[in-house]
């Protein structure tokens, strides 16, 4: 087996939220890393700690637009790639409901380009960022990988289709893969200013600025919130340590938490008086979401390290620091 330092890993979407934390782990393990990101929702600031590092190359490019051409140029100087972690995607469930064609173009079209590149260039393994949005409310709670995947949104459909493509490339071309179905990932670098960001970063931004918090539906819908550094460890384990080969694995904590509880806890931690208002449920939202942990534990040795309170504290500290740096730069 190669040492980590011998690996050259492509991370699509590597300037994004989960992508950049994954780059942190790969860099710490001594890999060479090539990030391809169109910076539509990612930020160079997320990779600032590695600026000018000789093992990191960042390519600003859209994966749906001649990925192979872009990579040919980059690998000519940096050497061939041997692994791929594929995050680049449009990540908002509501945006996929508003514009399914764009979701297909980016999420499925982009995945097709990445897989073709992998097949033609002898990539040893690909890790795919799938989603728990492949399950809907008919799936039992907690949801296991054996549960029926029947998405309630175009986003879930494109992620599930990506998994079928992986299976096809694996069976017919021998491409090794792991698909990780993330539950609700949260933590520093999840853009607090976007309406389409995760609920925790939106609520924190509102709590810190005193703006009202809007809870869709009655707030008793639940999610399984998993901290981003735990997710990054799972991804890198699957990528470099040959764990979970050929498997589809849920990544969460096994703990089911309501949106109301999240809102209350954030207001308390931030010592905020932001008012809470309720609005109708979003189309495509599922009611309950929490995973079993058996497969992640067995196949990846995955045990989340960061408890919810601790993760919320770290995220809040980051959101506050961001608010300061934004206000001092205007
Ligand atoms: C999230 C991810 C998606 C991932 C999926 C896996 C984001 C933006 N989306 O979708 O990429 O694949 O988990 O399960 O991270 N809510 C409010 N008020 C708000 C915002 C949200 O009440 O201002 C509620 C929503 O209605 C929903 C819950 O919070 O019930 C979670 O919403 P969100 O953070 O957008 O995540 P998901 O839609 O679950």
mmCIF file of N, CA and C in Angstrom, residues 9 25 30 57 59 62 88 102 114 130 157 193 205 223 244-245 248 258 267 271 280 283 292 298 306 321:
data_model
loop_
_atom_site.group_PDB
_atom_site.id
_atom_site.type_symbol
_atom_site.label_atom_id
_atom_site.label_comp_id
_atom_site.label_asym_id
_atom_site.label_seq_id
_atom_site.Cartn_x
_atom_site.Cartn_y
_atom_site.Cartn_z
ATOM 1 N N UNK A 9 -4.379 13.510 -4.943
ATOM 2 C CA UNK A 9 -5.835 13.403 -4.836
ATOM 3 C C UNK A 9 -6.511 14.628 -5.456
ATOM 4 N N UNK A 25 -7.443 17.664 5.975
ATOM 5 C CA UNK A 25 -7.022 16.338 6.452
ATOM 6 C C UNK A 25 -6.021 15.710 5.461
ATOM 7 N N UNK A 30 -0.064 14.550 4.316
ATOM 8 C CA UNK A 30 1.106 14.598 3.420
ATOM 9 C C UNK A 30 0.812 14.344 1.950
ATOM 10 N N UNK A 57 -2.541 22.490 -5.327
ATOM 11 C CA UNK A 57 -2.839 23.289 -6.527
ATOM 12 C C UNK A 57 -4.338 23.549 -6.548
ATOM 13 N N UNK A 59 -7.421 24.960 -8.948
ATOM 14 C CA UNK A 59 -7.800 25.280 -10.321
ATOM 15 C C UNK A 59 -9.223 25.825 -10.287
ATOM 16 N N UNK A 62 -15.126 24.913 -13.827
ATOM 17 C CA UNK A 62 -16.446 24.305 -13.659
ATOM 18 C C UNK A 62 -16.334 22.844 -14.110
ATOM 19 N N UNK A 88 -18.077 18.490 -5.720
ATOM 20 C CA UNK A 88 -18.636 19.625 -6.468
ATOM 21 C C UNK A 88 -20.089 19.358 -6.852
ATOM 22 N N UNK A 102 -31.239 22.422 -13.881
ATOM 23 C CA UNK A 102 -29.902 22.860 -13.475
ATOM 24 C C UNK A 102 -29.273 21.877 -12.491
ATOM 25 N N UNK A 114 -16.669 13.493 -14.121
ATOM 26 C CA UNK A 114 -15.665 13.009 -13.164
ATOM 27 C C UNK A 114 -15.439 11.507 -13.357
ATOM 28 N N UNK A 130 -22.617 11.614 -1.490
ATOM 29 C CA UNK A 130 -24.040 11.439 -1.702
ATOM 30 C C UNK A 130 -24.784 12.042 -0.503
ATOM 31 N N UNK A 157 -32.743 12.833 -6.158
ATOM 32 C CA UNK A 157 -32.728 11.978 -7.353
ATOM 33 C C UNK A 157 -31.360 12.034 -8.035
ATOM 34 N N UNK A 193 -24.383 33.388 5.243
ATOM 35 C CA UNK A 193 -25.125 34.476 4.587
ATOM 36 C C UNK A 193 -26.071 33.986 3.495
ATOM 37 N N UNK A 205 -26.264 32.949 12.227
ATOM 38 C CA UNK A 205 -26.082 34.294 11.679
ATOM 39 C C UNK A 205 -27.170 35.229 12.203
ATOM 40 N N UNK A 223 -33.510 16.261 12.277
ATOM 41 C CA UNK A 223 -32.343 15.987 11.450
ATOM 42 C C UNK A 223 -31.262 15.351 12.330
ATOM 43 N N UNK A 244 -14.401 0.673 3.101
ATOM 44 C CA UNK A 244 -15.722 0.827 2.494
ATOM 45 C C UNK A 244 -15.741 0.652 0.982
ATOM 46 N N UNK A 245 -14.794 -0.141 0.436
ATOM 47 C CA UNK A 245 -14.763 -0.307 -1.021
ATOM 48 C C UNK A 245 -16.072 -0.904 -1.537
ATOM 49 N N UNK A 248 -22.056 1.742 -0.023
ATOM 50 C CA UNK A 248 -22.814 2.980 0.154
ATOM 51 C C UNK A 248 -23.088 3.087 1.652
ATOM 52 N N UNK A 258 -34.609 17.963 16.832
ATOM 53 C CA UNK A 258 -35.617 18.770 16.131
ATOM 54 C C UNK A 258 -35.058 20.160 15.801
ATOM 55 N N UNK A 267 -30.025 30.099 20.319
ATOM 56 C CA UNK A 267 -30.350 31.383 20.969
ATOM 57 C C UNK A 267 -29.733 31.454 22.360
ATOM 58 N N UNK A 271 -26.715 33.855 23.490
ATOM 59 C CA UNK A 271 -27.368 34.829 24.379
ATOM 60 C C UNK A 271 -28.083 35.894 23.542
ATOM 61 N N UNK A 280 -44.736 28.317 6.433
ATOM 62 C CA UNK A 280 -45.144 26.999 5.906
ATOM 63 C C UNK A 280 -43.944 26.107 5.559
ATOM 64 N N UNK A 283 -41.381 22.742 0.219
ATOM 65 C CA UNK A 283 -41.624 21.578 -0.642
ATOM 66 C C UNK A 283 -40.328 20.757 -0.713
ATOM 67 N N UNK A 292 -28.970 4.903 11.282
ATOM 68 C CA UNK A 292 -28.319 3.863 12.073
ATOM 69 C C UNK A 292 -26.807 4.038 11.876
ATOM 70 N N UNK A 298 -18.786 -0.369 11.157
ATOM 71 C CA UNK A 298 -18.194 -1.626 10.686
ATOM 72 C C UNK A 298 -17.257 -1.406 9.494
ATOM 73 N N UNK A 306 -17.147 14.724 17.775
ATOM 74 C CA UNK A 306 -17.578 16.042 18.259
ATOM 75 C C UNK A 306 -19.068 16.018 18.615
ATOM 76 N N UNK A 321 -16.527 35.329 14.472
ATOM 77 C CA UNK A 321 -15.278 35.848 13.911
ATOM 78 C C UNK A 321 -15.503 36.338 12.481
#
